[in-house]
C-alpha cells in the first residue's frame, strides 16, 4: 500500500480528525485528502508523470504537507529543498535531480528562478499570486478533480530524494521509498505491504 492510499483510508476512517495544524490553518484528514487529490490530478493534467521529480522549495507549513500528499498520489518523486540553502546550493540540487516542476513560496521566487536557469524545461508553481511563467497552486487545487487518483502500480515505489549535507563534498541525493517511510513510522508490516 502506498502513502496516498494510506491517507485516503485514514480520511475514510476518521474524516473529521485534525491532520494538519500550521499557523492559523487547520485541515482535517478529509480536507487534506480532498485538497491533495485535487492538486495531484491537476499536476498530472499539466504533465507530471510517475518517476518525475518535483522540487518543493517551501517552508514548513500546510502548503508543504498538501504538496507532499499530492505528489505521493501521482507516483512522482518529491525533492524537499531547505529554505536555508544558498541559491548556488539549490542550483546544484536542481541540476543533479533535474526536476520537471518546482513549487516555491513567493519569498523564494528569485532563488527558484535563478537556481533553475540551467534546466531545459521546468514548470514553476507558486503558493502565492503567480507572475509571468508561473502557475498559482491555489488555481491548480481549485481546478483539480477531487476524485482519488488511480492507485499506483506496485513497481512505483520511489517517493522522495533527500540531499545529504555535503560537509565533506557535494551533497548526494538519497532515494526514499513509500515502503521505507511506512516501515520506519510503523504504518505497515511486511505482510500488509505485499497485499
mmCIF file with all atom_site columns, C-alpha atoms in Angstrom:
data_model
loop_
_atom_site.group_PDB
_atom_site.id
_atom_site.type_symbol
_atom_site.label_atom_id
_atom_site.label_alt_id
_atom_site.label_comp_id
_atom_site.label_asym_id
_atom_site.label_entity_id
_atom_site.label_seq_id
_atom_site.pdbx_PDB_ins_code
_atom_site.Cartn_x
_atom_site.Cartn_y
_atom_site.Cartn_z
_atom_site.occupancy
_atom_site.B_iso_or_equiv
_atom_site.pdbx_formal_charge
_atom_site.auth_seq_id
_atom_site.auth_comp_id
_atom_site.auth_asym_id
_atom_site.auth_atom_id
_atom_site.pdbx_PDB_model_num
ATOM 1   C CA . UNK A 1 1   ? 0.000   0.000  0.000   1.00 0.00 ? 1   UNK A CA 1
ATOM 2   C CA . UNK A 1 2   ? 1.325   3.439  -0.944  1.00 0.00 ? 2   UNK A CA 1
ATOM 3   C CA . UNK A 1 3   ? 1.270   6.571  1.232   1.00 0.00 ? 3   UNK A CA 1
ATOM 4   C CA . UNK A 1 4   ? -1.506  8.225  -0.783  1.00 0.00 ? 4   UNK A CA 1
ATOM 5   C CA . UNK A 1 5   ? -3.739  5.204  -0.276  1.00 0.00 ? 5   UNK A CA 1
ATOM 6   C CA . UNK A 1 6   ? -2.977  5.276  3.447   1.00 0.00 ? 6   UNK A CA 1
ATOM 7   C CA . UNK A 1 7   ? -4.111  8.903  3.596   1.00 0.00 ? 7   UNK A CA 1
ATOM 8   C CA . UNK A 1 8   ? -7.316  8.045  1.725   1.00 0.00 ? 8   UNK A CA 1
ATOM 9   C CA . UNK A 1 9   ? -8.085  5.167  4.106   1.00 0.00 ? 9   UNK A CA 1
ATOM 10  C CA . UNK A 1 10  ? -7.427  7.368  7.135   1.00 0.00 ? 10  UNK A CA 1
ATOM 11  C CA . UNK A 1 11  ? -9.702  10.074 5.705   1.00 0.00 ? 11  UNK A CA 1
ATOM 12  C CA . UNK A 1 12  ? -12.466 7.479  5.312   1.00 0.00 ? 12  UNK A CA 1
ATOM 13  C CA . UNK A 1 13  ? -11.945 6.129  8.835   1.00 0.00 ? 13  UNK A CA 1
ATOM 14  C CA . UNK A 1 14  ? -11.586 9.433  10.746  1.00 0.00 ? 14  UNK A CA 1
ATOM 15  C CA . UNK A 1 15  ? -12.592 12.211 8.326   1.00 0.00 ? 15  UNK A CA 1
ATOM 16  C CA . UNK A 1 16  ? -13.024 14.953 10.926  1.00 0.00 ? 16  UNK A CA 1
ATOM 17  C CA . UNK A 1 17  ? -9.864  14.297 12.923  1.00 0.00 ? 17  UNK A CA 1
ATOM 18  C CA . UNK A 1 18  ? -7.322  17.110 12.532  1.00 0.00 ? 18  UNK A CA 1
ATOM 19  C CA . UNK A 1 19  ? -4.373  16.137 10.323  1.00 0.00 ? 19  UNK A CA 1
ATOM 20  C CA . UNK A 1 20  ? -2.567  19.472 9.898   1.00 0.00 ? 20  UNK A CA 1
ATOM 21  C CA . UNK A 1 21  ? -2.128  22.445 12.220  1.00 0.00 ? 21  UNK A CA 1
ATOM 22  C CA . UNK A 1 22  ? 0.066   25.211 10.815  1.00 0.00 ? 22  UNK A CA 1
ATOM 23  C CA . UNK A 1 23  ? -0.202  28.798 11.974  1.00 0.00 ? 23  UNK A CA 1
ATOM 24  C CA . UNK A 1 24  ? -3.931  29.597 11.636  1.00 0.00 ? 24  UNK A CA 1
ATOM 25  C CA . UNK A 1 25  ? -4.652  26.717 9.232   1.00 0.00 ? 25  UNK A CA 1
ATOM 26  C CA . UNK A 1 26  ? -6.273  23.509 10.409  1.00 0.00 ? 26  UNK A CA 1
ATOM 27  C CA . UNK A 1 27  ? -7.063  20.700 7.977   1.00 0.00 ? 27  UNK A CA 1
ATOM 28  C CA . UNK A 1 28  ? -8.960  17.536 8.794   1.00 0.00 ? 28  UNK A CA 1
ATOM 29  C CA . UNK A 1 29  ? -7.907  14.250 7.210   1.00 0.00 ? 29  UNK A CA 1
ATOM 30  C CA . UNK A 1 30  ? -10.863 14.542 4.810   1.00 0.00 ? 30  UNK A CA 1
ATOM 31  C CA . UNK A 1 31  ? -9.826  18.082 3.810   1.00 0.00 ? 31  UNK A CA 1
ATOM 32  C CA . UNK A 1 32  ? -6.179  17.069 3.364   1.00 0.00 ? 32  UNK A CA 1
ATOM 33  C CA . UNK A 1 33  ? -7.200  14.085 1.260   1.00 0.00 ? 33  UNK A CA 1
ATOM 34  C CA . UNK A 1 34  ? -9.560  16.179 -0.901  1.00 0.00 ? 34  UNK A CA 1
ATOM 35  C CA . UNK A 1 35  ? -7.079  19.046 -1.428  1.00 0.00 ? 35  UNK A CA 1
ATOM 36  C CA . UNK A 1 36  ? -4.242  16.653 -2.227  1.00 0.00 ? 36  UNK A CA 1
ATOM 37  C CA . UNK A 1 37  ? -6.488  14.733 -4.676  1.00 0.00 ? 37  UNK A CA 1
ATOM 38  C CA . UNK A 1 38  ? -7.292  17.993 -6.471  1.00 0.00 ? 38  UNK A CA 1
ATOM 39  C CA . UNK A 1 39  ? -3.634  19.024 -6.613  1.00 0.00 ? 39  UNK A CA 1
ATOM 40  C CA . UNK A 1 40  ? -2.451  15.559 -7.674  1.00 0.00 ? 40  UNK A CA 1
ATOM 41  C CA . UNK A 1 41  ? -4.954  15.435 -10.527 1.00 0.00 ? 41  UNK A CA 1
ATOM 42  C CA . UNK A 1 42  ? -4.090  18.986 -11.600 1.00 0.00 ? 42  UNK A CA 1
ATOM 43  C CA . UNK A 1 43  ? -0.341  18.225 -11.569 1.00 0.00 ? 43  UNK A CA 1
ATOM 44  C CA . UNK A 1 44  ? -0.916  15.158 -13.725 1.00 0.00 ? 44  UNK A CA 1
ATOM 45  C CA . UNK A 1 45  ? -3.115  17.206 -16.080 1.00 0.00 ? 45  UNK A CA 1
ATOM 46  C CA . UNK A 1 46  ? -0.212  19.625 -16.662 1.00 0.00 ? 46  UNK A CA 1
ATOM 47  C CA . UNK A 1 47  ? 2.216   16.800 -17.345 1.00 0.00 ? 47  UNK A CA 1
ATOM 48  C CA . UNK A 1 48  ? 3.602   15.315 -14.116 1.00 0.00 ? 48  UNK A CA 1
ATOM 49  C CA . UNK A 1 49  ? 4.197   11.581 -14.557 1.00 0.00 ? 49  UNK A CA 1
ATOM 50  C CA . UNK A 1 50  ? 5.269   8.730  -12.296 1.00 0.00 ? 50  UNK A CA 1
ATOM 51  C CA . UNK A 1 51  ? 9.006   8.905  -11.677 1.00 0.00 ? 51  UNK A CA 1
ATOM 52  C CA . UNK A 1 52  ? 9.256   12.629 -12.489 1.00 0.00 ? 52  UNK A CA 1
ATOM 53  C CA . UNK A 1 53  ? 10.945  14.799 -9.876  1.00 0.00 ? 53  UNK A CA 1
ATOM 54  C CA . UNK A 1 54  ? 9.199   17.794 -8.344  1.00 0.00 ? 54  UNK A CA 1
ATOM 55  C CA . UNK A 1 55  ? 11.194  20.141 -6.106  1.00 0.00 ? 55  UNK A CA 1
ATOM 56  C CA . UNK A 1 56  ? 9.342   21.516 -3.078  1.00 0.00 ? 56  UNK A CA 1
ATOM 57  C CA . UNK A 1 57  ? 11.082  24.759 -2.116  1.00 0.00 ? 57  UNK A CA 1
ATOM 58  C CA . UNK A 1 58  ? 8.701   25.599 0.706   1.00 0.00 ? 58  UNK A CA 1
ATOM 59  C CA . UNK A 1 59  ? 8.906   26.437 4.387   1.00 0.00 ? 59  UNK A CA 1
ATOM 60  C CA . UNK A 1 60  ? 7.268   24.106 6.893   1.00 0.00 ? 60  UNK A CA 1
ATOM 61  C CA . UNK A 1 61  ? 3.513   24.598 6.777   1.00 0.00 ? 61  UNK A CA 1
ATOM 62  C CA . UNK A 1 62  ? 0.208   23.428 5.362   1.00 0.00 ? 62  UNK A CA 1
ATOM 63  C CA . UNK A 1 63  ? 1.217   24.090 1.733   1.00 0.00 ? 63  UNK A CA 1
ATOM 64  C CA . UNK A 1 64  ? 4.196   21.749 2.087   1.00 0.00 ? 64  UNK A CA 1
ATOM 65  C CA . UNK A 1 65  ? 2.063   18.970 3.596   1.00 0.00 ? 65  UNK A CA 1
ATOM 66  C CA . UNK A 1 66  ? -0.624  19.282 0.888   1.00 0.00 ? 66  UNK A CA 1
ATOM 67  C CA . UNK A 1 67  ? 2.064   19.281 -1.820  1.00 0.00 ? 67  UNK A CA 1
ATOM 68  C CA . UNK A 1 68  ? 3.777   16.177 -0.418  1.00 0.00 ? 68  UNK A CA 1
ATOM 69  C CA . UNK A 1 69  ? 0.445   14.351 -0.108  1.00 0.00 ? 69  UNK A CA 1
ATOM 70  C CA . UNK A 1 70  ? -0.427  15.280 -3.703  1.00 0.00 ? 70  UNK A CA 1
ATOM 71  C CA . UNK A 1 71  ? 2.928   14.228 -5.141  1.00 0.00 ? 71  UNK A CA 1
ATOM 72  C CA . UNK A 1 72  ? 2.903   10.811 -3.461  1.00 0.00 ? 72  UNK A CA 1
ATOM 73  C CA . UNK A 1 73  ? -0.502  10.186 -5.064  1.00 0.00 ? 73  UNK A CA 1
ATOM 74  C CA . UNK A 1 74  ? 0.913   10.831 -8.556  1.00 0.00 ? 74  UNK A CA 1
ATOM 75  C CA . UNK A 1 75  ? 3.831   8.410  -8.402  1.00 0.00 ? 75  UNK A CA 1
ATOM 76  C CA . UNK A 1 76  ? 6.249   11.303 -8.887  1.00 0.00 ? 76  UNK A CA 1
ATOM 77  C CA . UNK A 1 77  ? 9.213   11.832 -6.553  1.00 0.00 ? 77  UNK A CA 1
ATOM 78  C CA . UNK A 1 78  ? 9.329   14.908 -4.331  1.00 0.00 ? 78  UNK A CA 1
ATOM 79  C CA . UNK A 1 79  ? 12.612  16.636 -3.544  1.00 0.00 ? 79  UNK A CA 1
ATOM 80  C CA . UNK A 1 80  ? 12.379  18.783 -0.395  1.00 0.00 ? 80  UNK A CA 1
ATOM 81  C CA . UNK A 1 81  ? 14.612  21.846 -0.615  1.00 0.00 ? 81  UNK A CA 1
ATOM 82  C CA . UNK A 1 82  ? 15.730  23.506 2.597   1.00 0.00 ? 82  UNK A CA 1
ATOM 83  C CA . UNK A 1 83  ? 14.835  27.187 2.674   1.00 0.00 ? 83  UNK A CA 1
ATOM 84  C CA . UNK A 1 84  ? 18.148  27.810 4.449   1.00 0.00 ? 84  UNK A CA 1
ATOM 85  C CA . UNK A 1 85  ? 20.272  26.877 1.423   1.00 0.00 ? 85  UNK A CA 1
ATOM 86  C CA . UNK A 1 86  ? 22.010  29.441 -0.764  1.00 0.00 ? 86  UNK A CA 1
ATOM 87  C CA . UNK A 1 87  ? 20.886  29.857 -4.366  1.00 0.00 ? 87  UNK A CA 1
ATOM 88  C CA . UNK A 1 88  ? 24.089  28.104 -5.518  1.00 0.00 ? 88  UNK A CA 1
ATOM 89  C CA . UNK A 1 89  ? 23.303  25.114 -3.275  1.00 0.00 ? 89  UNK A CA 1
ATOM 90  C CA . UNK A 1 90  ? 19.741  24.945 -4.581  1.00 0.00 ? 90  UNK A CA 1
ATOM 91  C CA . UNK A 1 91  ? 21.048  25.176 -8.139  1.00 0.00 ? 91  UNK A CA 1
ATOM 92  C CA . UNK A 1 92  ? 23.380  22.225 -7.524  1.00 0.00 ? 92  UNK A CA 1
ATOM 93  C CA . UNK A 1 93  ? 20.420  20.128 -6.318  1.00 0.00 ? 93  UNK A CA 1
ATOM 94  C CA . UNK A 1 94  ? 18.237  21.199 -9.259  1.00 0.00 ? 94  UNK A CA 1
ATOM 95  C CA . UNK A 1 95  ? 20.991  20.362 -11.743 1.00 0.00 ? 95  UNK A CA 1
ATOM 96  C CA . UNK A 1 96  ? 21.516  16.984 -10.078 1.00 0.00 ? 96  UNK A CA 1
ATOM 97  C CA . UNK A 1 97  ? 17.894  15.845 -9.765  1.00 0.00 ? 97  UNK A CA 1
ATOM 98  C CA . UNK A 1 98  ? 16.517  17.635 -12.871 1.00 0.00 ? 98  UNK A CA 1
ATOM 99  C CA . UNK A 1 99  ? 13.021  18.441 -11.541 1.00 0.00 ? 99  UNK A CA 1
ATOM 100 C CA . UNK A 1 100 ? 10.212  18.775 -14.062 1.00 0.00 ? 100 UNK A CA 1
ATOM 101 C CA . UNK A 1 101 ? 8.392   21.109 -11.662 1.00 0.00 ? 101 UNK A CA 1
ATOM 102 C CA . UNK A 1 102 ? 9.378   23.481 -8.857  1.00 0.00 ? 102 UNK A CA 1
ATOM 103 C CA . UNK A 1 103 ? 6.868   24.504 -6.197  1.00 0.00 ? 103 UNK A CA 1
ATOM 104 C CA . UNK A 1 104 ? 8.023   27.520 -4.217  1.00 0.00 ? 104 UNK A CA 1
ATOM 105 C CA . UNK A 1 105 ? 6.845   30.168 -1.787  1.00 0.00 ? 105 UNK A CA 1
ATOM 106 C CA . UNK A 1 106 ? 6.870   33.797 -3.014  1.00 0.00 ? 106 UNK A CA 1
ATOM 107 C CA . UNK A 1 107 ? 9.783   34.620 -0.683  1.00 0.00 ? 107 UNK A CA 1
ATOM 108 C CA . UNK A 1 108 ? 11.948  32.202 -2.689  1.00 0.00 ? 108 UNK A CA 1
ATOM 109 C CA . UNK A 1 109 ? 10.848  33.287 -6.181  1.00 0.00 ? 109 UNK A CA 1
ATOM 110 C CA . UNK A 1 110 ? 14.147  34.877 -7.230  1.00 0.00 ? 110 UNK A CA 1
ATOM 111 C CA . UNK A 1 111 ? 16.224  31.997 -5.884  1.00 0.00 ? 111 UNK A CA 1
ATOM 112 C CA . UNK A 1 112 ? 13.958  29.379 -7.511  1.00 0.00 ? 112 UNK A CA 1
ATOM 113 C CA . UNK A 1 113 ? 14.181  31.005 -10.924 1.00 0.00 ? 113 UNK A CA 1
ATOM 114 C CA . UNK A 1 114 ? 17.938  31.574 -10.660 1.00 0.00 ? 114 UNK A CA 1
ATOM 115 C CA . UNK A 1 115 ? 18.588  28.022 -9.452  1.00 0.00 ? 115 UNK A CA 1
ATOM 116 C CA . UNK A 1 116 ? 16.586  26.584 -12.363 1.00 0.00 ? 116 UNK A CA 1
ATOM 117 C CA . UNK A 1 117 ? 18.474  28.606 -15.004 1.00 0.00 ? 117 UNK A CA 1
ATOM 118 C CA . UNK A 1 118 ? 20.302  25.538 -16.382 1.00 0.00 ? 118 UNK A CA 1
ATOM 119 C CA . UNK A 1 119 ? 17.225  23.290 -16.615 1.00 0.00 ? 119 UNK A CA 1
ATOM 120 C CA . UNK A 1 120 ? 15.834  22.638 -20.098 1.00 0.00 ? 120 UNK A CA 1
ATOM 121 C CA . UNK A 1 121 ? 12.169  22.826 -19.175 1.00 0.00 ? 121 UNK A CA 1
ATOM 122 C CA . UNK A 1 122 ? 10.554  23.363 -15.818 1.00 0.00 ? 122 UNK A CA 1
ATOM 123 C CA . UNK A 1 123 ? 7.079   24.286 -14.644 1.00 0.00 ? 123 UNK A CA 1
ATOM 124 C CA . UNK A 1 124 ? 7.033   26.887 -11.849 1.00 0.00 ? 124 UNK A CA 1
ATOM 125 C CA . UNK A 1 125 ? 4.227   26.681 -9.273  1.00 0.00 ? 125 UNK A CA 1
ATOM 126 C CA . UNK A 1 126 ? 3.920   29.326 -6.562  1.00 0.00 ? 126 UNK A CA 1
ATOM 127 C CA . UNK A 1 127 ? 1.992   29.266 -3.277  1.00 0.00 ? 127 UNK A CA 1
ATOM 128 C CA . UNK A 1 128 ? 1.004   32.919 -3.692  1.00 0.00 ? 128 UNK A CA 1
ATOM 129 C CA . UNK A 1 129 ? -0.017  35.147 -6.595  1.00 0.00 ? 129 UNK A CA 1
ATOM 130 C CA . UNK A 1 130 ? 1.543   33.959 -9.865  1.00 0.00 ? 130 UNK A CA 1
ATOM 131 C CA . UNK A 1 131 ? 3.762   36.103 -12.044 1.00 0.00 ? 131 UNK A CA 1
ATOM 132 C CA . UNK A 1 132 ? 4.667   35.561 -15.725 1.00 0.00 ? 132 UNK A CA 1
ATOM 133 C CA . UNK A 1 133 ? 5.699   31.964 -16.367 1.00 0.00 ? 133 UNK A CA 1
ATOM 134 C CA . UNK A 1 134 ? 4.194   30.697 -13.099 1.00 0.00 ? 134 UNK A CA 1
ATOM 135 C CA . UNK A 1 135 ? 1.016   28.940 -12.026 1.00 0.00 ? 135 UNK A CA 1
ATOM 136 C CA . UNK A 1 136 ? -0.650  29.580 -8.665  1.00 0.00 ? 136 UNK A CA 1
ATOM 137 C CA . UNK A 1 137 ? -1.031  26.409 -6.623  1.00 0.00 ? 137 UNK A CA 1
ATOM 138 C CA . UNK A 1 138 ? -4.476  27.554 -5.419  1.00 0.00 ? 138 UNK A CA 1
ATOM 139 C CA . UNK A 1 139 ? -5.656  27.706 -9.034  1.00 0.00 ? 139 UNK A CA 1
ATOM 140 C CA . UNK A 1 140 ? -4.481  24.127 -9.585  1.00 0.00 ? 140 UNK A CA 1
ATOM 141 C CA . UNK A 1 141 ? -6.261  22.985 -6.425  1.00 0.00 ? 141 UNK A CA 1
ATOM 142 C CA . UNK A 1 142 ? -9.468  24.801 -7.418  1.00 0.00 ? 142 UNK A CA 1
ATOM 143 C CA . UNK A 1 143 ? -9.436  23.308 -10.923 1.00 0.00 ? 143 UNK A CA 1
ATOM 144 C CA . UNK A 1 144 ? -8.312  19.777 -9.993  1.00 0.00 ? 144 UNK A CA 1
ATOM 145 C CA . UNK A 1 145 ? -10.652 16.810 -9.906  1.00 0.00 ? 145 UNK A CA 1
ATOM 146 C CA . UNK A 1 146 ? -11.479 15.891 -6.271  1.00 0.00 ? 146 UNK A CA 1
ATOM 147 C CA . UNK A 1 147 ? -11.674 12.166 -7.086  1.00 0.00 ? 147 UNK A CA 1
ATOM 148 C CA . UNK A 1 148 ? -8.882  9.955  -5.801  1.00 0.00 ? 148 UNK A CA 1
ATOM 149 C CA . UNK A 1 149 ? -6.213  9.351  -8.463  1.00 0.00 ? 149 UNK A CA 1
ATOM 150 C CA . UNK A 1 150 ? -5.807  5.775  -9.666  1.00 0.00 ? 150 UNK A CA 1
ATOM 151 C CA . UNK A 1 151 ? -3.815  3.639  -7.234  1.00 0.00 ? 151 UNK A CA 1
ATOM 152 C CA . UNK A 1 152 ? -0.122  3.444  -8.034  1.00 0.00 ? 152 UNK A CA 1
ATOM 153 C CA . UNK A 1 153 ? 1.340   0.302  -9.514  1.00 0.00 ? 153 UNK A CA 1
ATOM 154 C CA . UNK A 1 154 ? 3.391   -1.690 -7.005  1.00 0.00 ? 154 UNK A CA 1
ATOM 155 C CA . UNK A 1 155 ? 6.573   -1.060 -9.046  1.00 0.00 ? 155 UNK A CA 1
ATOM 156 C CA . UNK A 1 156 ? 6.377   2.708  -8.485  1.00 0.00 ? 156 UNK A CA 1
ATOM 157 C CA . UNK A 1 157 ? 7.880   2.854  -5.007  1.00 0.00 ? 157 UNK A CA 1
ATOM 158 C CA . UNK A 1 158 ? 10.357  5.757  -5.134  1.00 0.00 ? 158 UNK A CA 1
ATOM 159 C CA . UNK A 1 159 ? 8.874   8.564  -3.086  1.00 0.00 ? 159 UNK A CA 1
ATOM 160 C CA . UNK A 1 160 ? 11.450  11.239 -2.216  1.00 0.00 ? 160 UNK A CA 1
ATOM 161 C CA . UNK A 1 161 ? 15.036  12.299 -2.775  1.00 0.00 ? 161 UNK A CA 1
ATOM 162 C CA . UNK A 1 162 ? 16.676  13.895 0.244   1.00 0.00 ? 162 UNK A CA 1
ATOM 163 C CA . UNK A 1 163 ? 20.050  15.537 -0.169  1.00 0.00 ? 163 UNK A CA 1
ATOM 164 C CA . UNK A 1 164 ? 22.887  14.962 2.303   1.00 0.00 ? 164 UNK A CA 1
ATOM 165 C CA . UNK A 1 165 ? 24.528  17.941 3.977   1.00 0.00 ? 165 UNK A CA 1
ATOM 166 C CA . UNK A 1 166 ? 27.629  17.764 1.803   1.00 0.00 ? 166 UNK A CA 1
ATOM 167 C CA . UNK A 1 167 ? 30.020  18.549 4.683   1.00 0.00 ? 167 UNK A CA 1
ATOM 168 C CA . UNK A 1 168 ? 32.936  16.701 3.044   1.00 0.00 ? 168 UNK A CA 1
ATOM 169 C CA . UNK A 1 169 ? 31.927  17.157 -0.590  1.00 0.00 ? 169 UNK A CA 1
ATOM 170 C CA . UNK A 1 170 ? 28.931  17.854 -2.782  1.00 0.00 ? 170 UNK A CA 1
ATOM 171 C CA . UNK A 1 171 ? 25.527  16.764 -1.431  1.00 0.00 ? 171 UNK A CA 1
ATOM 172 C CA . UNK A 1 172 ? 24.256  13.427 -2.685  1.00 0.00 ? 172 UNK A CA 1
ATOM 173 C CA . UNK A 1 173 ? 20.641  12.521 -3.303  1.00 0.00 ? 173 UNK A CA 1
ATOM 174 C CA . UNK A 1 174 ? 19.336  9.621  -1.235  1.00 0.00 ? 174 UNK A CA 1
ATOM 175 C CA . UNK A 1 175 ? 16.175  7.955  -2.506  1.00 0.00 ? 175 UNK A CA 1
ATOM 176 C CA . UNK A 1 176 ? 13.469  7.059  -0.013  1.00 0.00 ? 176 UNK A CA 1
ATOM 177 C CA . UNK A 1 177 ? 10.605  4.760  -0.995  1.00 0.00 ? 177 UNK A CA 1
ATOM 178 C CA . UNK A 1 178 ? 6.978   4.646  0.098   1.00 0.00 ? 178 UNK A CA 1
ATOM 179 C CA . UNK A 1 179 ? 7.820   1.385  1.827   1.00 0.00 ? 179 UNK A CA 1
ATOM 180 C CA . UNK A 1 180 ? 10.800  2.923  3.699   1.00 0.00 ? 180 UNK A CA 1
ATOM 181 C CA . UNK A 1 181 ? 8.628   5.696  5.126   1.00 0.00 ? 181 UNK A CA 1
ATOM 182 C CA . UNK A 1 182 ? 5.775   3.390  6.043   1.00 0.00 ? 182 UNK A CA 1
ATOM 183 C CA . UNK A 1 183 ? 8.066   0.848  7.704   1.00 0.00 ? 183 UNK A CA 1
ATOM 184 C CA . UNK A 1 184 ? 10.081  3.448  9.630   1.00 0.00 ? 184 UNK A CA 1
ATOM 185 C CA . UNK A 1 185 ? 6.917   5.003  11.003  1.00 0.00 ? 185 UNK A CA 1
ATOM 186 C CA . UNK A 1 186 ? 5.366   1.637  11.816  1.00 0.00 ? 186 UNK A CA 1
ATOM 187 C CA . UNK A 1 187 ? 2.442   2.238  9.478   1.00 0.00 ? 187 UNK A CA 1
ATOM 188 C CA . UNK A 1 188 ? 2.532   -1.221 7.967   1.00 0.00 ? 188 UNK A CA 1
ATOM 189 C CA . UNK A 1 189 ? 4.101   -4.606 8.360   1.00 0.00 ? 189 UNK A CA 1
ATOM 190 C CA . UNK A 1 190 ? 5.703   -6.577 5.547   1.00 0.00 ? 190 UNK A CA 1
ATOM 191 C CA . UNK A 1 191 ? 2.666   -8.824 5.075   1.00 0.00 ? 191 UNK A CA 1
ATOM 192 C CA . UNK A 1 192 ? 0.375   -5.819 4.530   1.00 0.00 ? 192 UNK A CA 1
ATOM 193 C CA . UNK A 1 193 ? 2.801   -4.265 2.033   1.00 0.00 ? 193 UNK A CA 1
ATOM 194 C CA . UNK A 1 194 ? 2.772   -7.338 -0.195  1.00 0.00 ? 194 UNK A CA 1
ATOM 195 C CA . UNK A 1 195 ? -1.023  -7.459 -0.425  1.00 0.00 ? 195 UNK A CA 1
#
